[in-house]
Coordinates of C-alpha atoms in Angstrom, one line a residue:
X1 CA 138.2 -19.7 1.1
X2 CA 136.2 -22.7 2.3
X3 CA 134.1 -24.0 -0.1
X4 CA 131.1 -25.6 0.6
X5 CA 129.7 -28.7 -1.0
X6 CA 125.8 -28.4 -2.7
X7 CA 125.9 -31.9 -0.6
X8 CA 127.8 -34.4 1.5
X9 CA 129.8 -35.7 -1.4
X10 CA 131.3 -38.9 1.0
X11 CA 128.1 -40.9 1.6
X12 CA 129.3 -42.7 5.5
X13 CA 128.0 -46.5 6.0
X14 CA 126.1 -47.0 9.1
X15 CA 128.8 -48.6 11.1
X16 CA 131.8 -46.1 10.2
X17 CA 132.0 -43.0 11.8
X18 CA 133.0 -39.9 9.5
X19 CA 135.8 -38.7 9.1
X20 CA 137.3 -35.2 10.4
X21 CA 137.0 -33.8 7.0
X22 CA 133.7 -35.1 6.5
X23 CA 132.2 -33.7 10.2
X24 CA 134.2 -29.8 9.5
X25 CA 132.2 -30.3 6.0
X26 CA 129.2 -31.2 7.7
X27 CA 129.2 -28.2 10.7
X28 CA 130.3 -25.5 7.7
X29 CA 127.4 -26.7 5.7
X30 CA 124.9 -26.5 8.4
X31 CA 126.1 -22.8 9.5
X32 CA 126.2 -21.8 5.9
X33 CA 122.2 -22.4 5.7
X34 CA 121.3 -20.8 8.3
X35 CA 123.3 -17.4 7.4
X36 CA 121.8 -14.1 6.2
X37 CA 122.9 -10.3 5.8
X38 CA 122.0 -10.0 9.7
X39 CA 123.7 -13.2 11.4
X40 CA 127.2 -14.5 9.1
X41 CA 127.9 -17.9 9.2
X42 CA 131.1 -17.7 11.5
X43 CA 128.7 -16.0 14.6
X44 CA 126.9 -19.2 14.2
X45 CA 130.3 -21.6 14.3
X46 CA 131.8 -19.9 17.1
X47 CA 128.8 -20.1 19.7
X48 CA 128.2 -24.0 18.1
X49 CA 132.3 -24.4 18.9
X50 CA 132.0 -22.5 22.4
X51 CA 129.6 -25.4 23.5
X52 CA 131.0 -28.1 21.9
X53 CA 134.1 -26.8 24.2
X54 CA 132.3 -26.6 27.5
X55 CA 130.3 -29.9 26.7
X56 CA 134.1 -31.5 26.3
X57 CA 135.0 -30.5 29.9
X58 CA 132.1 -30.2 32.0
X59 CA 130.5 -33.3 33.1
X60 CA 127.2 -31.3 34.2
X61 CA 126.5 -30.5 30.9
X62 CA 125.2 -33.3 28.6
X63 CA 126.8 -33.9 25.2
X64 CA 124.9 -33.6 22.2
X65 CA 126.5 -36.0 19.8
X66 CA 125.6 -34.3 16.8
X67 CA 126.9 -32.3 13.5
X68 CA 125.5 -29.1 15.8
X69 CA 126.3 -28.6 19.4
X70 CA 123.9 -26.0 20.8
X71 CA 121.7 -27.1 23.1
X72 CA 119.1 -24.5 24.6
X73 CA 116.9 -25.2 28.3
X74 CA 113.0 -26.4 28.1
X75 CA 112.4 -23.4 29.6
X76 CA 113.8 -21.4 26.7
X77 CA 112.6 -23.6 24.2
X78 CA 109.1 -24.4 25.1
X79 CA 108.2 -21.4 27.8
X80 CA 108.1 -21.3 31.8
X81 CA 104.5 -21.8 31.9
X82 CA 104.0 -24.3 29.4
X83 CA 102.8 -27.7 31.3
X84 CA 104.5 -29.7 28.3
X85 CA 108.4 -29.6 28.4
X86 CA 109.0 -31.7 25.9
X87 CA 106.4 -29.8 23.3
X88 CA 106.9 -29.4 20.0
X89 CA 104.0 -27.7 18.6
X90 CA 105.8 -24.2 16.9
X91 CA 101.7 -22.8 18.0
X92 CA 101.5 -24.0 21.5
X93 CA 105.6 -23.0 22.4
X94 CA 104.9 -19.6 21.1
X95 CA 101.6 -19.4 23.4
X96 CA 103.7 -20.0 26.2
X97 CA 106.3 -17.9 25.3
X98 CA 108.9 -20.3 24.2
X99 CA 111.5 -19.3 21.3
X100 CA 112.1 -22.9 19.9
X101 CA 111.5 -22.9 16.2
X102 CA 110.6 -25.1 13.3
X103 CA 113.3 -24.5 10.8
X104 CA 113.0 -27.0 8.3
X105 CA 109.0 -26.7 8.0
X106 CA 108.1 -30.2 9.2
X107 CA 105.4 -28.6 11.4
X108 CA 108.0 -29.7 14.6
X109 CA 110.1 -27.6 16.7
X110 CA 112.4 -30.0 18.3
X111 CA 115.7 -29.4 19.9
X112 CA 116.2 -32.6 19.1
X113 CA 116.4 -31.7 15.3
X114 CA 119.9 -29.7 14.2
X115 CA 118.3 -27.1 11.9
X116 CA 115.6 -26.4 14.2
X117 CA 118.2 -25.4 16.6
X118 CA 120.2 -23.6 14.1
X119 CA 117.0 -21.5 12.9
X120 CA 116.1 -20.6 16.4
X121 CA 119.6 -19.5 17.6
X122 CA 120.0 -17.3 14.0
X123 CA 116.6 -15.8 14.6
X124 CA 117.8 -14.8 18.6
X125 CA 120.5 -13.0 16.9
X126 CA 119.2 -11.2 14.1
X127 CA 116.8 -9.8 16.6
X128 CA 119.5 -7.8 17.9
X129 CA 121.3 -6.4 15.0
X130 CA 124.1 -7.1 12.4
X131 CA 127.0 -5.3 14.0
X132 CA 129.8 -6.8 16.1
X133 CA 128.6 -4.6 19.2
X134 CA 125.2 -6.1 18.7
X135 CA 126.6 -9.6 18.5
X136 CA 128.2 -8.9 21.7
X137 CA 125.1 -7.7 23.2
X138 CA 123.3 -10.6 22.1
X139 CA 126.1 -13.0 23.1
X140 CA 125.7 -11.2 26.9
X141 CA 122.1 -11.3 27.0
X142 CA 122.2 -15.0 26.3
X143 CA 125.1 -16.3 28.6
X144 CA 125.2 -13.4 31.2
X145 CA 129.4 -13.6 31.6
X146 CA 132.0 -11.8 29.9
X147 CA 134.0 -14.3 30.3
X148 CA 132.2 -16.6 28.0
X149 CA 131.3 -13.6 25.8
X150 CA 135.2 -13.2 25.1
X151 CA 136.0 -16.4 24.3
X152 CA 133.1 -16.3 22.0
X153 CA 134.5 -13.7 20.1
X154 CA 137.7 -15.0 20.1
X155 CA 136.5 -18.2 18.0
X156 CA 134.6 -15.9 16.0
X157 CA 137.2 -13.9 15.3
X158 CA 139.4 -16.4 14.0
X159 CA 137.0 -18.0 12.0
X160 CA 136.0 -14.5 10.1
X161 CA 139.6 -14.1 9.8
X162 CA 140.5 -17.8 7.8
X163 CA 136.5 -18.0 6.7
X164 CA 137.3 -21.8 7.8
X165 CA 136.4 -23.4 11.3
X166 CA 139.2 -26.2 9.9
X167 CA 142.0 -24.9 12.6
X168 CA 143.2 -27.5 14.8
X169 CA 146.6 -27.6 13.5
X170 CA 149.6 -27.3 16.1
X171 CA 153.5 -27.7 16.5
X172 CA 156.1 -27.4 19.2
X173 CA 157.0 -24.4 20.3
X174 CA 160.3 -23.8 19.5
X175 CA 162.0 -25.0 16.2
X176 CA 163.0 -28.7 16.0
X177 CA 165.4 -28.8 13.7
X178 CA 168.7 -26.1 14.0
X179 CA 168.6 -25.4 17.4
X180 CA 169.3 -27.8 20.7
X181 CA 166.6 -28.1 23.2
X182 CA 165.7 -30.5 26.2
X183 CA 162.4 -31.0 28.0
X184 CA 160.6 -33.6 30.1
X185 CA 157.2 -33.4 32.2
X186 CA 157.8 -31.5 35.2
X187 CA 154.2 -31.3 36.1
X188 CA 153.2 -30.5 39.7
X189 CA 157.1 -30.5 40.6
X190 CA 157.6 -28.0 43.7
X191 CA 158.3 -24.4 42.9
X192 CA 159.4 -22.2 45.8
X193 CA 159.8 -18.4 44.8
X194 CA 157.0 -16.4 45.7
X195 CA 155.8 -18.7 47.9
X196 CA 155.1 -22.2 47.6
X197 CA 153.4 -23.9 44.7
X198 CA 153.7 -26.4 42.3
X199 CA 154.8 -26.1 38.1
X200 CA 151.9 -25.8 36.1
X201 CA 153.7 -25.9 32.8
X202 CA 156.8 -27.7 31.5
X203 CA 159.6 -26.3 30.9
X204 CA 161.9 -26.4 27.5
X205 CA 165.5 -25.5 27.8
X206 CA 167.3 -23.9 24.7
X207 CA 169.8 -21.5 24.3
X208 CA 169.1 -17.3 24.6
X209 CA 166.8 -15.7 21.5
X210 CA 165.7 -19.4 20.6
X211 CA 162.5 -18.5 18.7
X212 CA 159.5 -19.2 20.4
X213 CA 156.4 -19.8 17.9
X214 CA 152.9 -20.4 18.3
X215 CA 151.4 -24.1 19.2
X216 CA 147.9 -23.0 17.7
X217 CA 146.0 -20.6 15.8
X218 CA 144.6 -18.1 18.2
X219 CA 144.2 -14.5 19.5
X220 CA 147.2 -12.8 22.0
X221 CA 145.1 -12.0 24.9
X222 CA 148.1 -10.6 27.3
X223 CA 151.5 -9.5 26.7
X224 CA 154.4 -7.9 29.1
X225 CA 155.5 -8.4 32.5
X226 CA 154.7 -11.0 35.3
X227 CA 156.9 -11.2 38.4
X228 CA 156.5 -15.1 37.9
X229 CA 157.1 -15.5 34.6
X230 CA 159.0 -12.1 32.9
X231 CA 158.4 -11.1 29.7
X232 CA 155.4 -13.2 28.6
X233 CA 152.6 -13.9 25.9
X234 CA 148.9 -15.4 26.6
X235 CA 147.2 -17.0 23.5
X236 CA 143.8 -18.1 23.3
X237 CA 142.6 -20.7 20.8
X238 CA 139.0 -21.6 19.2
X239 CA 139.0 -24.9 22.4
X240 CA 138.7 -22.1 24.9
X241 CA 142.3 -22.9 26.0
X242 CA 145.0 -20.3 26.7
X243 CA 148.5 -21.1 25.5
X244 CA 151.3 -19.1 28.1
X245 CA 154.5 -18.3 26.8
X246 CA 157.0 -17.1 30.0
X247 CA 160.6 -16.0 30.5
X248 CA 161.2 -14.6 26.9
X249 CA 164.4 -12.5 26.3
X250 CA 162.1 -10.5 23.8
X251 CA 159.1 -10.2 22.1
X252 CA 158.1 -10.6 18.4
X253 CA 158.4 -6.5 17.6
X254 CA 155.6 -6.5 14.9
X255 CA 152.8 -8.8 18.0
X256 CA 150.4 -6.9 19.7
X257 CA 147.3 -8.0 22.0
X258 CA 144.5 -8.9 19.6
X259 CA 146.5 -10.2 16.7
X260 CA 145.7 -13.1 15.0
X261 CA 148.5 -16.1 15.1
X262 CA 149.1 -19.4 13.5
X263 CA 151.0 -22.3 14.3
X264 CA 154.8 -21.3 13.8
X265 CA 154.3 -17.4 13.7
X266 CA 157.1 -15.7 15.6
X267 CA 156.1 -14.4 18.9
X268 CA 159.4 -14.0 21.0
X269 CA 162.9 -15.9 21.9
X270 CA 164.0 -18.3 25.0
X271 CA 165.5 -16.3 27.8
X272 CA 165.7 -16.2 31.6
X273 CA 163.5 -13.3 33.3
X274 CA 161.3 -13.0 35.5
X275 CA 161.0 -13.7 39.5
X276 CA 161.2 -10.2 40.2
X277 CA 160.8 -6.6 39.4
X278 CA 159.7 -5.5 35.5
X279 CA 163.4 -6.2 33.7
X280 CA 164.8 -9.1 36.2
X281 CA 166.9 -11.8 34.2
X282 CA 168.9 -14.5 34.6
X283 CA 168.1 -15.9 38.0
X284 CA 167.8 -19.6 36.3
X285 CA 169.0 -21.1 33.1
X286 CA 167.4 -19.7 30.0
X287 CA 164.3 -22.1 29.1
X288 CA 160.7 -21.3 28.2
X289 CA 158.1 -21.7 30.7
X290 CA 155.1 -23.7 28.2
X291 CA 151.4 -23.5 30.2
X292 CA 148.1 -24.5 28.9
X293 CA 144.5 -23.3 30.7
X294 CA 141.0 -24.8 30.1
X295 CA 137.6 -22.6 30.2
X296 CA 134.7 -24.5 31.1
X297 CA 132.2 -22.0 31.1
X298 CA 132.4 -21.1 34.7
X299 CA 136.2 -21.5 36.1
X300 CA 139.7 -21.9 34.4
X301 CA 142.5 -24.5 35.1
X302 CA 145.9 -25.6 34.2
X303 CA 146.5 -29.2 33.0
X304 CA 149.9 -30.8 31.8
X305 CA 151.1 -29.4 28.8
X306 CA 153.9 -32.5 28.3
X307 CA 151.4 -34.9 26.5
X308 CA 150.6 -32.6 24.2
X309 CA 153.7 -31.2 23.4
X310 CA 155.0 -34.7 22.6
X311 CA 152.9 -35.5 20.0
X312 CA 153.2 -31.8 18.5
X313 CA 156.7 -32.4 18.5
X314 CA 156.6 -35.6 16.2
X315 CA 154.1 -34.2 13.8
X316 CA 156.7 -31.3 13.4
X317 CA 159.7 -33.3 13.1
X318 CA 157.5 -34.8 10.4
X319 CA 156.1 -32.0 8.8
X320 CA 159.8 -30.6 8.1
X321 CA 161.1 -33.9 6.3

């Protein structure tokens, strides 16, 4: 249970930036005062995290460097007609038919101001109901792509589930002490069944039924057969990034799609199938195929997993000591 603070107990001088506790303390505070029966706090963290994501990776999108990442259009905030985009009379924006609201009763609605923005996306929300299908529908209404609405739900989710937002923890996916494994960055290297293309992953050699554990907390989002990469598990975590898990020997027996995982939970062992038919194996030494995919809102790309997996594979060999 995450418990929040009556205040910001750390008071931060001017000149040093907070720390990660501090800003998670921060964002669970904020999301916690704007809650009610209708609208929990975690429907509020996971839209706030889903922008904070895009905002990460999308270099159309300004970032809003503060403890709250929404960010809504003039035209939703102020109304289409009104001649003053930048208004902040709460009388004038409602003539106009703008939803931007003065939540701290300073007489402003600003979208410069975190709890105005907080208020005003809470009160778009309860308007719809209190149920996840009427999240959903507000989520659609709002964004107008189901792909965005997933991932959405996917933070939120996770959040309800550990009633933290604090889940940024990872470790390398298979176990680094006990078992022998090799791996170096193979990115973009030349791949030639199916046609040609290049590796989007890298891959980790290790012996048949090595366990293969999740990097990240997330949600399974696929499981079963590819013709590329056999038996196989897709993971999705609160940075809208999709974790892909290829050529097992077998999969965790007690994993289904839609379960919740953590870093280290059993999802499968090392083996060698795939490039063919449902069943094919051993046409290449047993390893496991490691991918990671970005959302941005719009599109969704690979990027090199081998930085990343470096670093998760110190602060395991770490963690175990």
């Amino acid at each position: 249970m995450f418990i929040i603070s009556a205040f910001i107990s750390d008071v931060v001088n001017a000149n040093e930036a907070p720390s990660r506790e501090q800003i998670i303390e921060q964002r669970m505070s904020m999301y916690v005062q704007f809650q009610d029966h209708i609208v929990p706090w975690y429907n509020l963290a996971a839209i706030d995290q889903y922008e904070r994501n895009i905002q990460a990776v999308r270099p159309d999108i300004p970032k809003r460097e503060s403890t709250v990442a929404i960010q809504f259009s003039n035209e939703y905030w102020v109304g289409a007609l009104n001649p003053q985009q930048e208004d902040t009379s709460p009388f004038s924006i409602e003539y106009f038919g703008g939803l931007g609201l003065d939540g701290n009763g300073d007489g402003i609605a600003s979208r410069d101001d975190d709890e105005d923005i907080m208020f005003t996306m809470a009160n778009y929300l309860s308007k719809f109901g209190p149920t996840e299908e009427d999240f959903k529908l507000a989520l659609y209404e709002y964004y107008q792509s189901e792909q965005v609405v997933n991932q959405i739900l996917t933070i939120n989710k996770m959040y309800k589930h550990y009633d933290t937002i604090d889940l940024d923890t990872h470790v390398f996916p298979v176990p680094v002490r006990g078992y022998n494994y090799s791996y170096k960055g193979t990115w973009g290297a030349n791949r030639g069944w199916g046609g040609r293309r290049i590796h989007e992953g890298t891959d980790i050699f290790a012996g048949y039924s090595t366990p293969v554990v999740s990097t990240s907390y997330g949600v399974v989002e696929i499981m079963g057969w590819n013709e590329f990469g056999g038996w196989r598990v897709g993971i999705r975590d609160n940075h809208n990034t999709y974790h892909y898990f290829a050529h097992l020997a077998y999969f965790n027996k007690d994993l289904k799609v839609g379960d919740i995982v953590e870093p280290g939970m059993l999802i499968g062992g090392v083996g060698s199938t795939g490039y063919g038919k449902e069943g094919t194996s051993g046409k290449f030494p047993p390893h496991l195929h490691y991918g990671m995919y970005k959302f941005n809102g719009r599109t969704e790309w690979a990027f090199d997993p081998y930085p990343s997996l470096t670093q998760w594979e110190k602060f395991s060999r770490q963690k175990k000591k």
